[in-house]
Each structure stands twice: as structure tokens, then as C-alpha cells.
Amino acid sequence: MNEDAIARSYRRWAPIYDQTFGKITHAGRHRAAHQINSSGGAVLEVGVGTGLALSLYQPHVEVTGIDLSPDMLEQAQARTLRDGLRHVKGLHLMDARTLGFADESFDHVVALHIMSVVPEPDRVMAEMARVCRPGGTVLITNHFAHQTGVWGYAAKAAAPLADALGWHSDFERHHVMREPRLELVEEHRLPPLGLMTYLRFRRVDHA
Ligand SMILES: C[S@@+](CC[C@H](N)C(=O)[O-])C[C@H]1O[C@@H](n2cnc3c(N)ncnc32)[C@H](O)[C@@H]1O
């Protein structure tokens, strides 16, 4: 998907996202927020969407969010105001491939259900590693393609619909495993039905 297709797709999703896709993907947000809350610090949420995770972070966590879709970001801004989320330090219209932050400026970087949406996932992984401090955490939840079974069949059948759906249903795990500064330390399948996978990486100090 290119930038225009993403903006178009998420303009359609924005008003209904929380009641649809957002509703069945809570497990990953809760798990990520629990991990971040256990240590606190500055977190960047890449592809923050409508901000469904924002209220899950505790007050000792400083959250910055970015997203490419003005419509999704507007929902996140409205939520932040409505719910008085004072730990949210900023929500910015920005492309995850070119993050406008200094190297090593966050303790944690979180990407929830966005890696199969972004164009050039390798570039996004590199940017997330760059802005995370050494020893910090990068968390990803995403659906990855299954090669076999009913889900494998469904993912392949839906693959040509990426622009309409808003993500690539046949996105493969290896796309997020190639960044040398990110070492995988935890991996779990998430409910419902193990459809999503939770990955925790540690930002190592060498390239
Ligand atoms: C499926 S939604 C996930 C939203 C949120 N993280 C959640 O878990 O509910 C994917 C989000 O990624 C955003 N996105 C896609 N490509 C992006 C990019 N290159 N840079 C920043 N955000 C992007 C979309 O606009 C959309 O808000």
C-alpha cells in the first residue's frame, strides 16, 4: 500500500475502527502497556491510530504518538482531550519511515498492528531501532501469514484486497526480524485464536 491508499483506507476506518478491528485486538495493547508500565519512561507509539492504547499507560509513562492518517490521529486527539490523558505528551502527523526524533530519544517504541500496513517495513524497523535507546524495548503485535490451514487459505485469498482492507493479510514474520540492532527476547501468540503475535525486542548497542 502506498501513502495515498493508507490515508484513503484509514479515512474509512477512523469512525468505525474502535467498534470493529479495535475491539478484537485488545490483548496486544494490554500486554504491551503492561510491559511498558512495569518500567515507565518515555514511549513512542508508532501508528497510534485512534489511540486505543493511550489510556492503558500509567501516569509515570510519557507517551508520544505518531500516525500517517489525519483521520485516525484526529480520533486519538479527541480521546486524549475527552479522557484527560495528561501523560500523552504529543500526537503528530508523521511517517514511520522518517521519524522526526533524535537518535536514542525513547526508552520504548511500540508498533501495534501496523507492520503489515506500512510500506517498507524494513525502513520502519530501522527507524524504530534508531530512536530507541540501547537497552530499551521495541514491542510489536501483528498478524503474520500462516502457511497452512484455514487461516493460511484465508490470508492468501484476501491478499489482493490490501488497499481496501487497510493491511496485507499475507504479511510474513521475517520482515520484522532483519534489523540487527533489535534482538528478539519474547514471542507469544495472542487471543483470540492466536491470530496476532506479540514480539518483544531489546535494542542492542551494536549495529
Ligand atoms: C490497524 S491500525 C493500528 C492502530 C493502532 N496502533 C491500534 O493498535 O489500534 C494501523 C495504523 O497504522 C497507520 N500507518 C500506516 N502506515 C503508516 C506510516 N508509514 N507511518 C505512520 N503510521 C502509519 C495507519 O494510519 C493506521 O492508523
Tab-separated table of C-alpha atoms and ligand atoms in Angstrom:
chain	number	residue	atom	x	y	z
A	1	MET	CA	0.000	0.000	0.000
A	2	ASN	CA	1.254	3.483	-0.746
A	3	GLU	CA	0.671	6.590	1.381
A	4	ASP	CA	-2.466	7.650	-0.515
A	5	ALA	CA	-4.034	4.202	-0.228
A	6	ILE	CA	-3.296	4.186	3.515
A	7	ALA	CA	-4.831	7.640	4.001
A	8	ARG	CA	-7.926	6.653	1.980
A	9	SER	CA	-8.362	3.340	3.736
A	10	TYR	CA	-7.986	4.778	7.246
A	11	ARG	CA	-10.310	7.678	6.447
A	12	ARG	CA	-12.970	4.970	6.043
A	13	TRP	CA	-11.809	3.041	9.126
A	14	ALA	CA	-11.478	6.002	11.513
A	15	PRO	CA	-15.174	6.375	12.550
A	16	ILE	CA	-15.738	2.619	12.999
A	17	TYR	CA	-12.300	1.339	13.995
A	18	ASP	CA	-12.861	1.165	17.772
A	19	GLN	CA	-16.049	-0.872	17.376
A	20	THR	CA	-14.630	-3.297	14.803
A	21	PHE	CA	-10.954	-4.209	14.381
A	22	GLY	CA	-10.115	-2.284	17.531
A	23	LYS	CA	-12.476	-4.425	19.596
A	24	ILE	CA	-10.942	-7.789	18.748
A	25	THR	CA	-7.328	-6.712	19.191
A	26	HIS	CA	-7.283	-5.624	22.837
A	27	ALA	CA	-4.989	-8.417	24.001
A	28	GLY	CA	-1.913	-6.980	22.276
A	29	ARG	CA	-2.493	-3.457	23.602
A	30	HIS	CA	-2.948	-4.705	27.163
A	31	ARG	CA	0.156	-6.850	27.008
A	32	ALA	CA	2.281	-4.049	25.560
A	33	ALA	CA	1.041	-1.484	28.084
A	34	HIS	CA	1.648	-3.920	30.959
A	35	GLN	CA	5.251	-4.370	29.819
A	36	ILE	CA	5.843	-0.618	29.478
A	37	ASN	CA	4.110	0.203	32.785
A	38	SER	CA	6.429	-2.180	34.618
A	39	SER	CA	9.397	0.086	33.909
A	40	GLY	CA	7.987	3.518	32.943
A	41	GLY	CA	9.867	6.097	30.870
A	42	ALA	CA	9.330	7.705	27.502
A	43	VAL	CA	7.427	5.681	24.913
A	44	LEU	CA	6.818	6.315	21.241
A	45	GLU	CA	3.716	4.691	19.753
A	46	VAL	CA	4.253	4.364	16.023
A	47	GLY	CA	0.956	4.221	14.115
A	48	VAL	CA	-1.003	5.242	17.216
A	49	GLY	CA	-4.270	5.141	15.230
A	50	THR	CA	-7.325	6.220	17.226
A	51	GLY	CA	-5.259	5.965	20.415
A	52	LEU	CA	-6.931	2.867	21.843
A	53	ALA	CA	-3.828	2.044	23.926
A	54	LEU	CA	-3.299	5.548	25.310
A	55	SER	CA	-5.447	5.156	28.408
A	56	LEU	CA	-3.732	1.855	29.289
A	57	TYR	CA	-0.412	3.522	30.104
A	58	GLN	CA	0.056	4.622	33.694
A	59	PRO	CA	0.853	8.237	34.608
A	60	HIS	CA	4.591	7.526	35.058
A	61	VAL	CA	4.821	6.738	31.324
A	62	GLU	CA	5.263	9.673	28.918
A	63	VAL	CA	3.628	8.868	25.608
A	64	THR	CA	4.253	10.349	22.187
A	65	GLY	CA	2.190	9.064	19.261
A	66	ILE	CA	2.586	9.424	15.514
A	67	ASP	CA	0.405	8.370	12.583
A	68	LEU	CA	0.209	8.915	8.842
A	69	SER	CA	-3.585	9.199	8.767
A	70	PRO	CA	-5.009	12.598	9.793
A	71	ASP	CA	-8.416	10.965	10.355
A	72	MET	CA	-7.092	8.331	12.768
A	73	LEU	CA	-4.942	10.910	14.552
A	74	GLU	CA	-7.941	13.200	14.998
A	75	GLN	CA	-9.700	10.400	16.891
A	76	ALA	CA	-6.630	9.966	19.121
A	77	GLN	CA	-6.515	13.712	19.807
A	78	ALA	CA	-10.228	13.787	20.695
A	79	ARG	CA	-9.769	10.799	23.025
A	80	THR	CA	-6.813	12.441	24.777
A	81	LEU	CA	-8.822	15.594	25.455
A	82	ARG	CA	-12.036	13.792	26.372
A	83	ASP	CA	-10.326	11.406	28.816
A	84	GLY	CA	-7.861	13.976	30.196
A	85	LEU	CA	-4.821	11.830	29.359
A	86	ARG	CA	-2.116	14.105	30.731
A	87	HIS	CA	0.658	11.529	30.216
A	88	VAL	CA	0.213	11.964	26.439
A	89	LYS	CA	2.947	14.445	25.527
A	90	GLY	CA	2.268	14.784	21.819
A	91	LEU	CA	0.411	13.305	18.847
A	92	HIS	CA	1.990	14.072	15.490
A	93	LEU	CA	1.193	13.539	11.834
A	94	MET	CA	4.330	11.706	10.718
A	95	ASP	CA	5.547	8.850	8.529
A	96	ALA	CA	7.066	5.926	10.444
A	97	ARG	CA	9.718	5.637	7.709
A	98	THR	CA	11.147	9.056	8.557
A	99	LEU	CA	10.653	9.664	12.266
A	100	GLY	CA	11.385	13.258	13.226
A	101	PHE	CA	13.096	12.404	16.526
A	102	ALA	CA	16.727	12.330	17.594
A	103	ASP	CA	18.620	9.042	17.870
A	104	GLU	CA	18.012	7.099	21.114
A	105	SER	CA	15.347	9.514	22.367
A	106	PHE	CA	12.832	6.922	23.722
A	107	ASP	CA	13.031	4.162	26.338
A	108	HIS	CA	10.433	2.123	24.447
A	109	VAL	CA	8.969	2.055	20.956
A	110	VAL	CA	5.639	0.337	20.317
A	111	ALA	CA	4.098	-0.670	16.980
A	112	LEU	CA	0.683	-2.291	17.427
A	113	HIS	CA	-0.985	-3.780	14.364
A	114	ILE	CA	0.858	-1.530	11.954
A	115	MET	CA	3.769	-3.505	10.485
A	116	SER	CA	1.571	-5.191	7.858
A	117	VAL	CA	0.189	-1.779	6.880
A	118	VAL	CA	3.323	0.324	6.389
A	119	PRO	CA	5.123	0.480	3.076
A	120	GLU	CA	8.791	-0.574	3.511
A	121	PRO	CA	8.633	-2.398	6.883
A	122	ASP	CA	12.453	-2.732	6.914
A	123	ARG	CA	12.797	1.045	6.943
A	124	VAL	CA	10.277	1.331	9.765
A	125	MET	CA	12.152	-1.287	11.814
A	126	ALA	CA	15.388	0.663	11.259
A	127	GLU	CA	13.770	3.913	12.353
A	128	MET	CA	12.300	2.316	15.469
A	129	ALA	CA	15.729	0.914	16.379
A	130	ARG	CA	17.353	4.301	15.767
A	131	VAL	CA	15.078	6.278	18.099
A	132	CYS	CA	15.126	3.639	20.881
A	133	ARG	CA	17.943	3.892	23.420
A	134	PRO	CA	20.322	0.923	23.809
A	135	GLY	CA	18.832	-1.444	26.410
A	136	GLY	CA	15.345	-0.137	25.600
A	137	THR	CA	12.388	-2.136	24.333
A	138	VAL	CA	10.676	-2.363	20.960
A	139	LEU	CA	7.272	-4.076	21.069
A	140	ILE	CA	5.315	-5.284	18.071
A	141	THR	CA	1.970	-7.001	17.783
A	142	ASN	CA	0.846	-8.123	14.383
A	143	HIS	CA	-0.799	-10.797	12.355
A	144	PHE	CA	1.690	-12.889	10.398
A	145	ALA	CA	0.855	-15.161	7.478
A	146	HIS	CA	0.193	-18.807	8.274
A	147	GLN	CA	1.408	-21.114	5.547
A	148	THR	CA	-1.183	-23.819	6.125
A	149	GLY	CA	-4.727	-24.449	7.344
A	150	VAL	CA	-7.819	-22.367	7.086
A	151	TRP	CA	-6.074	-19.130	8.156
A	152	GLY	CA	-3.361	-19.641	5.560
A	153	TYR	CA	-6.008	-20.094	2.895
A	154	ALA	CA	-7.980	-17.039	4.090
A	155	ALA	CA	-4.866	-14.843	4.205
A	156	LYS	CA	-3.883	-15.763	0.645
A	157	ALA	CA	-7.421	-15.234	-0.612
A	158	ALA	CA	-7.586	-11.757	0.989
A	159	ALA	CA	-4.079	-10.671	-0.107
A	160	PRO	CA	-5.214	-8.792	-3.274
A	161	LEU	CA	-7.616	-6.747	-1.131
A	162	ALA	CA	-4.857	-4.934	0.812
A	163	ASP	CA	-5.842	-1.419	-0.324
A	164	ALA	CA	-9.490	-1.981	0.582
A	165	LEU	CA	-8.780	-3.837	3.829
A	166	GLY	CA	-6.064	-1.477	5.056
A	167	TRP	CA	-3.383	-4.149	5.627
A	168	HIS	CA	-1.571	-7.041	3.974
A	169	SER	CA	-3.174	-10.256	5.201
A	170	ASP	CA	-0.229	-12.331	3.898
A	171	PHE	CA	2.498	-10.331	5.694
A	172	GLU	CA	5.373	-12.577	6.732
A	173	ARG	CA	7.213	-12.574	10.054
A	174	HIS	CA	10.694	-12.358	8.501
A	175	HIS	CA	10.010	-8.720	7.531
A	176	VAL	CA	10.387	-7.686	11.183
A	177	MET	CA	13.350	-9.943	12.006
A	178	ARG	CA	16.089	-8.355	9.932
A	179	GLU	CA	17.080	-5.298	11.976
A	180	PRO	CA	20.498	-6.055	13.538
A	181	ARG	CA	20.029	-3.615	16.451
A	182	LEU	CA	16.904	-5.454	17.642
A	183	GLU	CA	17.284	-8.758	19.459
A	184	LEU	CA	14.141	-10.869	19.937
A	185	VAL	CA	13.624	-11.721	23.622
A	186	GLU	CA	9.968	-12.817	23.784
A	187	GLU	CA	7.331	-14.132	21.391
A	188	HIS	CA	3.735	-15.229	22.078
A	189	ARG	CA	0.547	-15.834	20.139
A	190	LEU	CA	-2.327	-13.717	21.448
A	191	PRO	CA	-6.054	-14.343	21.831
A	192	PRO	CA	-8.434	-14.510	20.127
A	193	LEU	CA	-7.405	-17.765	18.428
A	194	GLY	CA	-3.717	-16.897	18.306
A	195	LEU	CA	-4.343	-14.675	15.314
A	196	MET	CA	-1.930	-11.963	16.478
A	197	THR	CA	1.653	-12.395	17.639
A	198	TYR	CA	3.388	-10.370	20.346
A	199	LEU	CA	7.114	-9.727	19.872
A	200	ARG	CA	9.424	-8.047	22.373
A	201	PHE	CA	12.849	-6.919	21.187
A	202	ARG	CA	15.755	-5.454	23.125
A	203	ARG	CA	17.668	-2.645	21.472
A	204	VAL	CA	21.292	-3.746	21.480
A	205	ASP	CA	24.226	-1.387	21.442
A	206	HIS	CA	25.937	-2.523	18.257
A	207	ALA	CA	24.881	-2.269	14.632
B	1	LIG	C1	-4.540	-1.203	12.008
B	1	LIG	S1	-4.192	0.451	12.500
B	1	LIG	C2	-3.474	0.216	14.142
B	1	LIG	C3	-3.703	1.403	15.046
B	1	LIG	C4	-3.278	1.225	16.499
B	1	LIG	N1	-1.848	1.002	16.618
B	1	LIG	C5	-4.045	0.112	17.167
B	1	LIG	O1	-3.448	-0.879	17.604
B	1	LIG	O2	-5.263	0.239	17.242
B	1	LIG	C6	-2.759	0.866	11.530
B	1	LIG	C7	-2.326	2.309	11.662
B	1	LIG	O3	-1.043	2.467	11.038
B	1	LIG	C8	-1.025	3.756	10.434
B	1	LIG	N2	0.069	3.812	9.445
B	1	LIG	C9	0.167	3.147	8.290
B	1	LIG	N3	1.309	3.453	7.644
B	1	LIG	C10	1.957	4.339	8.423
B	1	LIG	C11	3.207	5.030	8.305
B	1	LIG	N4	4.017	4.845	7.243
B	1	LIG	N5	3.548	5.884	9.291
B	1	LIG	C12	2.738	6.062	10.367
B	1	LIG	N6	1.559	5.429	10.538
B	1	LIG	C13	1.170	4.589	9.583
B	1	LIG	C14	-2.413	3.872	9.861
B	1	LIG	O4	-2.741	5.207	9.520
B	1	LIG	C15	-3.265	3.298	10.993
B	1	LIG	O5	-3.653	4.290	11.913
